[in-house]
Structures are given as C-alpha cells and as structure tokens.
Amino acid sequence: MSSVTQKKGFGAHVWDYLTTVDHKKIAIMYLAAGTLFFAIAGFEALLMRIQLMFPESTFISAGLFNELLTMHGTTMLFLAATPIIFAFMNAIVPLQIGARDVAFPFLNSLGFWLFFIGAVFLHLSFFLGGAPDAGWTSYASLSLYSPGHGIDFYILGLQISGAGTLISGINFIVTIITMRAPGMTFMRMPLFTWTTLVSSSLILFAFPPLTGGLFLMLVDRMFGANFFDHTMGGNTIIWEHLFWIFGHPEVYILVLPAFGLFSEIIPVFARKRLFGYSSMVFATILIGFLGFMVWAHHMFTVGLGATANAIFAVATMAIAVPTGMKVFNWILTIWGGSIKVTVPMLYALGFIPSFVAGGVTGVMQATAPLDYQLHDSYFIVAHFHYVIVGGIVTALFGSAHFYWPIMFNRALNPKLGVLTFWIFFIGFHLTFFVQHFLGLMGMPRRVFTYMGGQGWDLFNFISSIGAIMMGIGVIILVIDVLLSIKSEPVNRRDYWGDGRSLEWAIETPLPFYNFKQTPLVRGFDPYWIEKEEGNKEGMVYAEPLGEIHMPNNSILPFIMSIGTMIAAFGALYSPWGDQVQAGTATGAPAVVSLALIIGGLGLTIACMIIRSFKDDLGFHVTVAEIESIEADLANYRATGKKGGNK
C-alpha cells in the first residue's frame, strides 16, 4: 500500500510497521490484529457449541465454559469487530475525503498500539491463572467475588484498549471536520465517511462511562473500596448503568460504519446513485442521538419502576424508525438498478433480511412485559447475534472483498468468495434462528449444560452444526486471503468498474502520499462525475503540483503502550487486592508492585515529555521526488517490475 517498490529485508519490514504513522499501514495492522482476535473468539464459540451439542456433555468444565463465554463476547466486540471497523476507517476515509493522512498520524499509531497491547494483556490471562469469568458485561455482583486475577485482567486490558479506541475516535472526528478536499462539503461526503464521523462521536461520549466504571471496579478489587458492594453501602446496579450507557452506544459504534460500508457497496453494484442520501445522513445522526437514550432496556427486570421502563421502551421503539429508513433506502437503491451480483453484493443482499430479523426481535424486547419473559434466555442470544453477525460481520466480510484491491493491490478469488458466503450464511442462520425457539422454550443463556428430554436437544444440535459451518466458512476466507498474496497485482484504478467516490480514482498501488495534488470535488460521487465527463484521470485538481508535507515515523507510540502494560502488571499483582487478601489470588511484594506501576507509567510519561520537547516537523517530498515516484509506479503498473525509488 505504499509506493516503496523496492525489496526490504524482514527486519526492515518489522521496524517499518512498528514505527509507521501511515494510515494505510495502520489499517493493515488493525485488520491483521482484528482477524487474529476474531479467529480466537470464534474458536471459543466453537468450543462452547460443541459442549452444548448434546445434553449433559462433559466436553469442557463449568468454570472453563464461563471463561470462554466471557472472553468470546469481550473479544468479539472490543478486540475483533472494533479493530476491523477501524481498519476500513483508516484505509478508506482519508482517501474518500481527499486527504493525505489523518489529522494526527502520531496519535493514530498510539491508538493502534494501545488497543493491541491491551488486547494481548487480556489474553495473557489464559496462561496466568485463568481468564475473566463474569460474562462480557462483568456485572459487579459476579465480578467482585470472582477468585483469581481474571477480572483484573479484564479491567486493566479494557482500560488500555479503550484508551486507544478513544484516541482513534477523536482523531477521525478532527480528520473529517478539518481535512476534506476543496469542494467536499458535509452533504457531499460519502456515507461511510458520515457514519465514521457519527460513530467516532459516539466513541467520544460512550467510552468515558466505561472508563469510569472500570476504574471504580479496579479500586474495589485492588484496594477494598465499596462502590459496588451493596453489603457495605455500595450499589451493584450503578455498574449496570455505567456499563450499558457505554454498552448500547457501542452496538451503534459498530453497526453505523457497517451501514456506511453497505451504503458504498450497494450503489456501486446497483450502478445507481444512493437513494435518499440526505435522509440517510439524517437517519445516521438520529440513530447516534437516540443510541444514548435506550440503555436501560437491558435492565427492564432490575426493578427501575414502570415509568422508567415505559420511557426506555418508547425510546427503543423510536430508534427503529431511522434504521427502517435506511433499509428502505437500500432497497430503493437496488430497485431499478442494473445489478451486478458480485461477492460484496451477495453480502449486502444477505445483510438486509438478516439485519431486519435482528431489528424486529429488538423491537420485541422493547416491550417490557415480553422482555420479562425473554430476558436472559436464548432468545436474547439469537437477537443480538442476528444484529452483530447479520449486520456487522457480513459488512466486514463483504467490505474485505470490496476494498481488498485498494488496500493490497490484489483481488480475492470470487469463486472462493461465493463459497465462503454460502457456507457462512447458511451456517449463521442454522446457528441462531433455532435459538429464538430455544429461548421461547425456556432455555436460559450462559448455562454450560442441560438435562435431556426438555425439547432442547434437537435445536442445540442444529445450532452446533451451524456453528461448525460458520467456522468452515471463515477457514475458506483465510485460505482465500493467503492465496491472494501470490495472485496477480491489480495495478489499476476502479477495480469494480463502477466506483463512485474518490478512493476509486487513484491507481493502485497507492503512493504513500495518496494524492500527488489535492483533488477538487465538484459534487456528490465525485469520481462518477469525472467519468461521466470523460476525464480519464478520474479527478480534477485544486492545486498545481508542489511539495508535499508528510509526517515522520516514530517508535514512541509502541514504547508508550509497552509502558502501560508494565504498569498494568504492577496493578494486577498488587498485594492489597481483595482476592490476594482472601488467598484466592497471588500478589507480588509491595515494592515490586509499586516499582512496576511507577516504572511503567514513568516510561509512558517520559515518552510524552520527549514528544513534547522534540519538534517533529515531518518532511517534504519535493516535486522531483513526486515525479520520480509517479514514474516508478507507472513503470511497475505497466511491466510488473519493481523500481528502486523510496
């Protein structure tokens, strides 16, 4: 994805990625890390489904089941879906708005490394005494009394990772507001850029409550405070409020960019402008706004009272309206279009009914009396997997096929893509459709086994077969990705032939500065406009060819993230923790614990000070260098031979 067309050694490549601030390389790292954690979380889900395949199974123990359950949910939402969404944000948004990088490239790198180090820290729990086991929501009534260090790994890992996500969210808000190309007004921005802006704004407001709640939980467990201990004057319900004030917007943080990705895919393969663009923008903003007003629908059975339940029920029903507007707009975009059924379009066509099914069962939950019956049953598991898998995972898989030519200058195999889609899609519906009925038949979620003869056996067996099919689908996708490495380079712009926005106007492989001249945007779907007018270059320019200012690479973000991990280990093994005092967890001597905390935070702060005092002004790419790079790239596209220019 860079214009560096010479061969480098392995060590040079590693150093390049450790220090890079290039949004395109950071996108690749987010994609690789997210895929790794997606595979881990999927494997955890498979183990759980194998355990539940037959009644009274002893495949895994109750304790391990709770750990797998907790890590599956936490990993999928925080460490798989979020980073893969950020991969597409990083790779595509700067190209869509005509920018050469994000507003704060250094912070972009720091955001990634904090996320990755936090995720690795959390997964080390499996090897250091046991993973968290209180569910992905980690309700205080369970987590305060969980023995061992599992919950401490959860708290500290999510604090570090969440800081990275928050930094990245702020970065994208500033990038989209301040770095759009001339002529790119807000109402000319592609839908994916709009959803990224709204999603990043949700991150800005949703993550602080989680951070605050995790901090209170940390103090409860580390120093014996009693914020959530009802026997000592605390309130365990406060954790539920803090978690869900974050937790429900988190669903929209993930699903809005998924909506945006489908709003890019559908017009390209319907060969038609997106229907109702301004209403789509309005619906996106409204979903973001209402997303903060529905959190207590997760808590209808807590006993908040009829008034509170009614208010949140009405708000939950209301949020279905802008979502419904989007569905009708997608259908009307397809309606009357000249449809090309490619792999990304297959995912888009599969997404619409699947997500609608998830949305409809969500509106059912909004009815508080019905929710009393369905709460904590498998109906809920079916509902949110229809939203998450049917809405978000389909978007990620479809977009991987759609944007692979831009990100890697390679194309994924369409035959393997179709095979992946059908195996995964059929497996997904087999897995979760029957779980609605399991819930209606009374099967509680989060149980590690069940007695036979209750009418649950067949549906659990079908569900587990579906899960295995989903696993096979993902394996075929991974094989497809590996095969693409050796496939022919794409070496052209507009791979699909019907691209509409600026990212399709640049020839691949992309130069590291993206645009040799800043493009001029003359309307919505700027690349389509230029193609209609016969402009072979795909864009008109707002400036003559001149020097380009680019940021320097830096190792500091990586070192700062390592510092937070060292400090987290100090806090984890604190000798003052409740579980250490109770003898259910091991602690380090006070001197060691404090040394790690002070040393780790000291390393991070030292890096901040170095960054503050060092005037890192970046570097300039001269006109001669730009012309040389462009000539090299043109030669590579024509002959396939790599040049020697940096």
XYZ file of C-alpha atoms in Angstrom:
646
model
C 0.000 0.000 0.000
C 2.951 2.316 -0.095
C 4.893 3.443 -3.087
C 8.016 1.823 -1.693
C 8.553 -0.555 -4.574
C 11.964 -1.903 -3.635
C 12.524 -5.126 -1.728
C 13.302 -4.896 2.001
C 14.554 -7.425 4.500
C 12.251 -8.917 7.137
C 13.746 -6.818 9.955
C 13.292 -3.613 7.955
C 9.641 -4.527 7.334
C 9.032 -5.173 11.042
C 10.664 -1.869 12.001
C 8.629 -0.098 9.319
C 5.358 -1.367 10.817
C 6.445 -0.777 14.445
C 7.184 2.875 13.699
C 4.730 3.702 10.909
C 2.256 6.570 11.119
C 0.888 5.941 7.600
C -2.883 5.425 7.843
C -2.737 2.693 5.171
C -0.195 0.572 7.082
C -2.012 1.155 10.377
C -5.147 -0.109 8.595
C -3.312 -3.322 7.682
C -2.204 -3.761 11.312
C -5.771 -3.209 12.581
C -7.033 -5.733 10.032
C -4.404 -8.343 10.943
C -4.902 -7.914 14.713
C -8.697 -7.879 14.413
C -8.636 -11.032 12.277
C -6.411 -12.802 14.824
C -8.774 -11.994 17.701
C -11.807 -12.809 15.527
C -10.329 -16.293 14.975
C -9.599 -16.728 18.707
C -13.125 -15.635 19.707
C -14.649 -17.846 17.001
C -12.686 -20.830 18.320
C -14.004 -20.077 21.831
C -17.561 -20.027 20.447
C -16.992 -23.370 18.699
C -15.825 -24.972 21.959
C -18.996 -23.721 23.675
C -21.240 -25.004 20.881
C -19.536 -28.434 20.945
C -20.190 -28.553 24.708
C -23.895 -27.720 24.138
C -24.313 -30.079 21.171
C -25.630 -32.860 23.416
C -27.343 -32.790 26.842
C -25.200 -33.398 29.932
C -21.982 -33.162 27.914
C -18.658 -33.171 29.767
C -16.515 -31.812 26.904
C -15.483 -28.776 28.982
C -15.959 -27.894 32.650
C -18.382 -25.301 34.013
C -15.526 -22.985 35.037
C -13.841 -23.115 31.633
C -17.222 -22.563 29.948
C -17.681 -19.332 31.921
C -14.193 -18.178 30.899
C -14.840 -18.989 27.223
C -18.227 -17.260 27.370
C -16.711 -14.102 28.859
C -13.711 -13.981 26.553
C -15.779 -14.755 23.449
C -18.104 -11.790 23.988
C -15.382 -9.401 25.148
C -13.012 -10.333 22.326
C -15.594 -10.250 19.547
C -16.919 -6.803 20.449
C -13.850 -4.955 21.762
C -10.961 -6.734 20.060
C -12.306 -8.101 16.752
C -15.255 -6.089 15.372
C -13.943 -2.703 16.586
C -10.398 -3.002 15.130
C -11.607 -4.408 11.789
C -14.033 -1.454 11.534
C -11.068 0.831 12.336
C -9.057 -0.926 9.612
C -11.597 0.184 6.989
C -11.886 3.647 8.536
C -8.114 4.078 8.341
C -7.745 2.638 4.859
C -10.674 4.375 3.171
C -11.843 7.576 4.937
C -8.723 9.706 4.164
C -8.986 8.614 0.507
C -12.725 9.386 0.385
C -12.237 12.947 1.641
C -9.124 13.632 -0.474
C -6.656 13.768 2.451
C -3.025 12.600 2.543
C -3.281 11.149 6.059
C -5.340 11.549 9.228
C -5.179 14.754 11.290
C -2.895 13.267 13.988
C -0.765 10.467 12.477
C 1.240 10.004 15.707
C -1.984 9.519 17.705
C -3.247 7.114 15.053
C -0.227 4.901 15.730
C -0.624 5.317 19.509
C -4.316 4.367 19.282
C -3.466 1.142 17.484
C -0.648 0.102 19.831
C -2.717 0.824 22.963
C -5.562 -1.279 21.555
C -3.210 -4.125 20.600
C -1.196 -4.158 23.856
C -4.442 -4.068 25.904
C -5.809 -6.983 23.867
C -2.623 -9.050 24.296
C -2.616 -8.280 28.036
C -6.210 -9.512 28.372
C -5.413 -12.754 26.531
C -2.386 -13.450 28.730
C -4.955 -14.232 31.447
C -5.422 -17.718 29.941
C -1.777 -18.504 30.776
C -1.527 -16.634 34.090
C -4.094 -18.206 36.374
C -7.374 -18.070 34.460
C -9.387 -15.756 32.231
C -12.232 -13.481 33.415
C -15.408 -15.463 34.081
C -18.196 -12.999 34.918
C -19.656 -12.618 31.400
C -18.661 -9.926 28.859
C -20.767 -7.416 30.828
C -18.849 -8.331 34.013
C -21.732 -7.441 36.350
C -20.348 -6.287 39.697
C -22.342 -8.814 41.724
C -20.361 -11.563 39.963
C -17.024 -9.896 39.215
C -16.315 -8.532 42.719
C -16.325 -12.068 44.104
C -14.587 -13.795 41.197
C -11.466 -15.573 42.562
C -8.064 -15.200 40.925
C -6.870 -12.403 38.658
C -9.228 -12.986 35.713
C -11.397 -9.906 36.339
C -8.276 -7.772 36.974
C -7.017 -8.744 33.505
C -10.428 -7.727 32.121
C -10.425 -4.333 33.863
C -6.832 -3.372 33.034
C -6.857 -4.811 29.489
C -10.033 -2.926 28.574
C -8.742 0.298 30.161
C -5.631 0.230 27.950
C -7.504 -0.915 24.847
C -10.336 1.568 25.428
C -7.860 4.451 25.675
C -6.584 3.514 22.204
C -10.115 3.408 20.783
C -10.950 6.802 22.327
C -7.794 8.360 20.837
C -8.662 6.948 17.403
C -12.233 8.225 17.651
C -11.063 11.791 18.407
C -8.584 11.534 15.523
C -11.286 10.678 12.984
C -13.614 13.454 14.169
C -10.842 16.030 13.621
C -9.757 14.454 10.321
C -13.252 14.506 8.790
C -14.102 18.007 10.018
C -10.816 19.696 9.049
C -9.147 17.740 6.233
C -11.747 17.432 3.473
C -10.636 18.351 -0.045
C -11.862 21.665 -1.526
C -15.476 21.302 -2.628
C -16.184 18.352 -0.285
C -18.996 19.898 1.763
C -20.623 17.833 4.509
C -23.510 16.936 2.209
C -21.098 15.666 -0.445
C -19.309 13.279 1.901
C -19.707 9.559 1.148
C -21.965 7.694 3.573
C -19.073 5.686 5.026
C -17.325 8.936 5.975
C -20.550 10.192 7.566
C -21.039 7.003 9.586
C -17.379 7.140 10.667
C -17.916 10.710 11.913
C -21.059 9.815 13.889
C -19.534 6.573 15.199
C -16.388 8.448 16.334
C -18.601 10.992 18.107
C -20.345 8.127 19.910
C -16.929 6.781 20.976
C -16.126 10.217 22.410
C -19.206 10.144 24.667
C -19.648 6.399 25.309
C -16.168 5.317 26.370
C -15.729 7.672 29.389
C -18.576 6.000 31.365
C -16.942 2.610 30.742
C -13.548 4.010 31.757
C -15.079 5.435 34.950
C -16.885 2.190 35.769
C -13.748 0.103 35.173
C -11.744 2.458 37.392
C -14.272 2.111 40.243
C -14.227 -1.674 39.813
C -10.408 -1.630 39.865
C -10.377 0.344 43.112
C -12.987 -2.027 44.577
C -10.877 -5.064 43.787
C -7.403 -3.575 44.351
C -7.927 -1.538 47.498
C -11.148 -2.903 49.011
C -13.330 0.117 48.180
C -17.077 -0.498 48.160
C -18.575 1.361 45.207
C -20.449 -1.727 44.018
C -20.672 -3.804 47.224
C -24.264 -3.491 48.460
C -23.366 -5.049 51.843
C -21.075 -2.064 52.545
C -23.303 0.760 51.322
C -22.379 0.495 47.629
C -24.762 -0.182 44.754
C -24.232 -3.020 42.283
C -26.856 -1.564 39.911
C -24.670 1.517 39.305
C -22.206 -0.732 37.435
C -25.044 -1.884 35.170
C -25.956 1.726 34.364
C -22.340 2.732 33.704
C -21.743 -0.349 31.574
C -24.888 -0.030 29.459
C -24.571 3.748 28.996
C -21.444 2.641 27.158
C -22.678 -0.776 26.008
C -25.668 0.189 23.925
C -23.957 3.029 22.020
C -21.124 0.503 21.428
C -23.561 -1.516 19.282
C -24.147 1.603 17.157
C -20.417 2.435 17.162
C -20.019 -0.884 15.330
C -23.207 -1.049 13.266
C -23.196 2.515 11.880
C -19.887 2.066 9.996
C -21.292 -1.293 8.787
C -24.300 0.626 7.420
C -21.853 3.053 5.803
C -19.891 0.241 4.153
C -23.068 -1.236 2.668
C -24.075 2.246 1.523
C -20.834 2.258 -0.524
C -21.200 -1.320 -1.839
C -24.871 -1.212 -2.920
C -24.721 1.865 -5.244
C -21.577 0.506 -6.981
C -23.217 -2.819 -7.855
C -26.690 -1.378 -8.486
C -24.850 1.135 -10.747
C -27.066 3.835 -9.374
C -26.726 6.794 -7.015
C -27.602 6.015 -3.381
C -31.334 6.642 -2.954
C -32.313 9.268 -0.364
C -28.779 10.418 0.534
C -29.875 13.333 2.743
C -32.376 11.143 4.631
C -29.598 8.558 5.154
C -27.392 11.245 6.704
C -30.266 12.433 8.910
C -31.073 8.840 9.955
C -27.391 8.227 10.844
C -27.273 11.296 13.099
C -30.648 10.414 14.664
C -29.534 6.841 15.418
C -26.395 8.254 17.076
C -28.503 10.664 19.152
C -31.164 8.123 20.196
C -28.482 5.474 20.874
C -27.755 7.169 24.214
C -31.402 7.111 25.309
C -32.120 3.388 25.312
C -29.535 1.802 27.621
C -31.946 0.744 30.388
C -33.819 -1.622 28.055
C -31.052 -4.043 29.101
C -32.292 -3.573 32.671
C -36.095 -3.962 32.451
C -36.007 -6.764 35.038
C -33.888 -4.788 37.546
C -36.890 -3.049 39.087
C -36.436 0.553 37.932
C -40.227 1.008 38.007
C -42.970 1.262 35.400
C -42.239 4.903 34.472
C -38.557 4.343 33.683
C -39.349 1.130 31.822
C -42.018 2.879 29.725
C -39.686 5.768 28.784
C -36.915 3.437 27.675
C -39.404 1.177 25.862
C -40.685 4.126 23.794
C -37.132 5.299 23.026
C -36.168 1.780 21.921
C -39.133 1.608 19.572
C -38.310 5.086 18.234
C -34.758 4.120 17.234
C -36.209 1.512 14.866
C -37.642 4.332 12.692
C -34.360 5.823 11.324
C -32.994 2.284 10.963
C -36.063 1.378 8.908
C -35.495 4.481 6.738
C -32.038 3.151 5.900
C -33.377 -0.302 4.960
C -35.953 1.221 2.581
C -33.281 3.453 1.022
C -31.004 0.456 0.367
C -33.892 -1.472 -1.202
C -34.860 1.540 -3.340
C -31.223 1.944 -4.434
C -31.265 -1.656 -5.679
C -34.773 -1.214 -7.176
C -34.472 -0.455 -10.891
C -30.681 -0.680 -10.810
C -28.511 -2.570 -13.280
C -27.465 -5.108 -10.657
C -24.130 -6.916 -10.762
C -24.089 -9.802 -8.252
C -20.501 -9.899 -7.006
C -19.244 -11.251 -3.662
C -19.621 -7.861 -1.864
C -23.145 -7.510 -3.307
C -24.021 -11.033 -2.097
C -23.097 -9.984 1.441
C -25.181 -6.810 1.025
C -28.196 -8.783 -0.194
C -27.778 -11.273 2.676
C -27.349 -8.458 5.182
C -30.699 -6.737 4.587
C -33.075 -9.585 5.640
C -30.691 -10.841 8.354
C -30.332 -7.442 9.974
C -34.067 -6.747 9.693
C -34.702 -10.030 11.559
C -32.324 -8.870 14.318
C -34.004 -5.464 14.417
C -37.518 -6.897 14.657
C -36.601 -9.119 17.627
C -35.024 -5.986 19.170
C -38.317 -4.117 18.950
C -39.938 -7.158 20.595
C -37.521 -6.713 23.532
C -38.603 -3.078 23.767
C -41.948 -4.314 25.078
C -41.077 -4.549 28.767
C -43.672 -7.226 29.730
C -42.434 -9.518 26.930
C -38.831 -8.779 27.904
C -39.621 -10.073 31.416
C -40.321 -13.455 29.804
C -37.424 -13.458 27.317
C -34.735 -11.838 29.463
C -31.616 -13.996 29.980
C -32.969 -16.684 27.656
C -31.505 -17.912 24.370
C -33.938 -15.568 22.564
C -31.626 -12.695 23.570
C -28.554 -14.590 22.300
C -30.324 -15.111 18.956
C -31.382 -11.451 18.770
C -28.003 -9.837 19.289
C -26.169 -12.347 17.097
C -28.585 -11.512 14.290
C -27.620 -7.864 14.785
C -23.877 -8.415 15.253
C -23.259 -11.223 12.740
C -26.108 -10.355 10.362
C -25.271 -6.638 10.470
C -21.590 -6.207 11.269
C -19.739 -9.405 10.321
C -21.443 -9.533 6.909
C -20.327 -5.909 6.391
C -16.738 -6.737 7.335
C -16.561 -9.804 5.070
C -18.252 -8.017 2.165
C -16.043 -4.938 2.557
C -12.901 -7.072 2.723
C -13.725 -8.349 -0.785
C -14.796 -4.860 -1.901
C -11.761 -2.888 -0.701
C -9.049 -5.584 -0.981
C -7.836 -4.168 -4.353
C -7.305 -0.714 -2.786
C -5.719 -1.999 0.427
C -3.420 -4.681 -1.025
C -3.404 -4.191 -4.824
C -4.711 -7.757 -5.068
C -8.203 -9.207 -5.553
C -9.767 -12.042 -3.576
C -10.935 -15.078 -5.543
C -14.641 -14.616 -6.470
C -15.367 -18.388 -6.567
C -13.914 -18.918 -3.081
C -15.759 -15.744 -2.008
C -19.128 -17.152 -3.130
C -18.341 -20.469 -1.405
C -17.402 -18.635 1.820
C -20.600 -16.583 1.673
C -23.000 -19.508 1.281
C -21.329 -21.767 3.856
C -21.042 -18.940 6.400
C -24.508 -17.511 5.685
C -26.344 -20.852 5.890
C -24.304 -21.784 8.988
C -25.164 -18.438 10.614
C -28.928 -18.901 10.153
C -28.774 -22.537 11.255
C -26.909 -21.496 14.402
C -29.034 -18.607 15.565
C -32.503 -18.965 14.026
C -33.323 -22.025 16.164
C -32.017 -20.243 19.265
C -35.110 -17.994 19.168
C -37.194 -21.112 19.778
C -34.824 -22.415 22.448
C -35.386 -19.109 24.260
C -39.169 -19.318 23.869
C -38.971 -22.883 25.220
C -37.248 -21.599 28.340
C -33.557 -22.379 27.845
C -31.531 -19.853 29.888
C -28.375 -18.430 28.335
C -24.907 -18.852 29.888
C -25.602 -22.424 31.051
C -22.825 -24.920 30.408
C -25.081 -27.976 30.202
C -28.749 -29.013 30.311
C -30.827 -32.094 31.051
C -32.192 -34.140 28.144
C -35.890 -34.560 27.433
C -36.854 -30.872 27.664
C -37.303 -30.422 23.918
C -33.995 -28.565 23.571
C -31.813 -31.409 22.259
C -32.515 -31.173 18.512
C -32.297 -27.372 18.320
C -29.000 -27.343 20.226
C -27.626 -29.984 17.858
C -28.708 -27.963 14.773
C -27.216 -24.807 16.315
C -23.863 -26.510 16.859
C -23.780 -27.870 13.275
C -24.402 -24.303 12.045
C -21.527 -23.022 14.194
C -19.182 -25.599 12.648
C -20.298 -24.435 9.175
C -19.517 -20.821 10.112
C -16.052 -21.980 11.213
C -15.500 -23.740 7.868
C -16.603 -20.563 6.041
C -14.062 -18.458 7.943
C -11.289 -21.011 7.220
C -12.066 -20.792 3.469
C -11.914 -16.984 3.697
C -8.488 -17.180 5.393
C -7.279 -19.567 2.626
C -8.607 -17.064 0.056
C -6.628 -14.262 1.738
C -3.422 -16.348 1.788
C -3.838 -17.296 -1.881
C -4.324 -13.619 -2.797
C -0.750 -12.883 -1.651
C 0.567 -14.808 -4.659
C -2.103 -13.591 -7.090
C -1.510 -11.050 -9.863
C -1.359 -7.373 -8.798
C -4.419 -5.353 -9.789
C -2.407 -2.262 -10.878
C -5.337 -0.068 -11.869
C -7.963 2.321 -10.592
C -11.646 1.483 -10.168
C -11.264 -2.293 -9.875
C -15.026 -2.973 -9.949
C -15.585 -0.648 -12.923
C -18.420 1.303 -11.304
C -16.720 3.146 -8.424
C -18.341 6.423 -7.462
C -16.222 8.075 -4.760
C -12.632 9.379 -4.665
C -10.937 6.230 -3.331
C -11.588 4.511 -6.695
C -9.991 7.370 -8.654
C -6.428 6.546 -7.508
C -4.426 3.902 -9.325
C -3.073 1.053 -7.210
C -0.580 0.578 -5.694
C -1.141 3.855 -3.891
C 1.785 6.233 -3.324
C 2.437 6.883 0.375
C 1.134 10.464 -0.027
C -2.161 9.227 -1.633
C -2.741 12.224 -3.949
C 0.073 13.931 -5.878
C -2.218 17.012 -5.995
C -5.212 17.771 -3.779
C -8.381 16.842 -5.707
C -11.245 19.270 -6.335
C -14.665 17.824 -5.527
C -17.415 19.034 -7.860
C -20.381 17.193 -6.379
C -21.619 14.066 -4.640
C -19.999 10.915 -6.119
C -17.029 12.958 -7.482
C -15.356 10.105 -9.373
C -18.638 9.236 -11.117
C -18.986 12.873 -12.217
C -15.468 12.869 -13.720
C -16.109 9.551 -15.518
C -19.371 10.885 -16.945
C -17.444 13.834 -18.367
C -14.794 11.575 -19.892
C -11.963 12.591 -17.537
C -9.611 9.597 -17.782
C -7.554 10.735 -14.771
C -10.606 10.441 -12.548
C -10.240 13.788 -10.803
C -9.555 17.456 -11.334
C -7.039 19.178 -9.089
C -7.390 22.109 -6.736
C -3.661 22.992 -6.888
C -0.631 22.717 -9.177
C 1.972 20.016 -8.497
C 4.009 21.161 -5.479
C 5.906 19.953 -2.432
C 4.001 17.576 -0.139
C 4.427 17.682 3.633
C 4.328 14.258 5.330
C 4.797 13.122 8.975
C 7.868 11.243 10.254
C 7.635 7.695 11.610
C 8.043 7.226 15.364
C 8.724 4.324 17.741
C 7.364 6.320 20.717
C 3.723 5.106 20.439
C 4.890 1.487 20.728
C 7.116 2.234 23.742
C 4.317 4.234 25.441
C 1.952 1.269 25.034
C 4.529 -1.147 26.482
C 4.810 1.234 29.478
C 1.063 0.934 30.138
C 1.346 -2.868 30.026
C 4.200 -2.881 32.579
C 2.146 -0.639 34.898
C -0.902 -2.912 34.418
C 1.091 -5.933 35.631
C 2.104 -3.908 38.702
C -1.536 -3.134 39.455
C -2.605 -6.712 38.716
C -0.264 -8.263 41.296
C -0.888 -5.594 43.920
C -0.657 -7.148 47.408
C -3.631 -5.042 48.613
C -6.256 -6.651 46.354
C -9.369 -8.300 47.823
C -8.624 -11.659 46.194
C -4.980 -11.617 47.331
C -6.112 -10.859 50.887
C -8.667 -13.683 50.657
C -5.955 -16.079 49.476
C -7.627 -16.829 46.107
C -5.020 -14.961 44.027
C -1.270 -14.400 44.191
C 0.212 -10.978 44.814
C 3.723 -9.581 44.416
C 5.602 -7.815 47.246
C 4.531 -4.173 47.603
C 7.957 -2.935 46.418
C 7.759 -4.935 43.175
C 4.156 -3.920 42.501
C 4.889 -0.206 43.053
C 8.110 -0.415 41.032
C 6.214 -1.842 38.052
C 3.406 0.735 38.331
C 5.780 3.702 38.710
C 8.284 2.345 36.161
C 5.628 1.599 33.520
C 3.802 4.906 33.901
C 7.184 6.666 34.100
C 8.198 5.153 30.753
C 4.929 6.293 29.150
C 5.199 9.815 30.618
C 8.887 10.050 29.607
C 7.861 9.307 26.007
C 5.217 12.042 26.246
C 7.838 14.515 27.505
C 10.261 13.549 24.710
C 7.450 14.027 22.180
C 6.577 17.415 23.699
C 10.126 18.808 23.597
C 11.143 17.340 20.245
C 9.931 19.487 17.357
C 8.996 16.778 14.891
C 8.136 18.831 11.827
C 7.894 15.912 9.386
C 9.490 16.015 5.956
C 8.767 17.400 2.499
C 8.507 15.395 -0.700
C 9.904 17.583 -3.499
C 8.320 17.896 -6.931
C 11.254 15.986 -8.450
C 10.745 13.134 -5.960
C 6.994 13.051 -6.659
C 7.625 12.858 -10.408
C 10.208 10.100 -9.879
C 7.834 8.083 -7.640
C 4.939 8.513 -10.079
C 7.190 7.401 -12.982
C 8.340 4.373 -10.975
C 4.753 3.431 -10.151
C 3.669 3.867 -13.779
C 6.532 1.600 -14.868
C 5.567 -1.006 -12.220
C 1.918 -0.937 -13.321
C 2.949 -1.366 -16.963
C 5.671 -4.008 -16.601
C 5.203 -5.523 -13.139
C 8.890 -4.846 -12.402
C 9.792 -3.099 -9.151
C 11.823 0.084 -9.306
C 14.278 1.383 -6.769
C 12.691 4.586 -5.526
C 11.689 5.191 -1.956
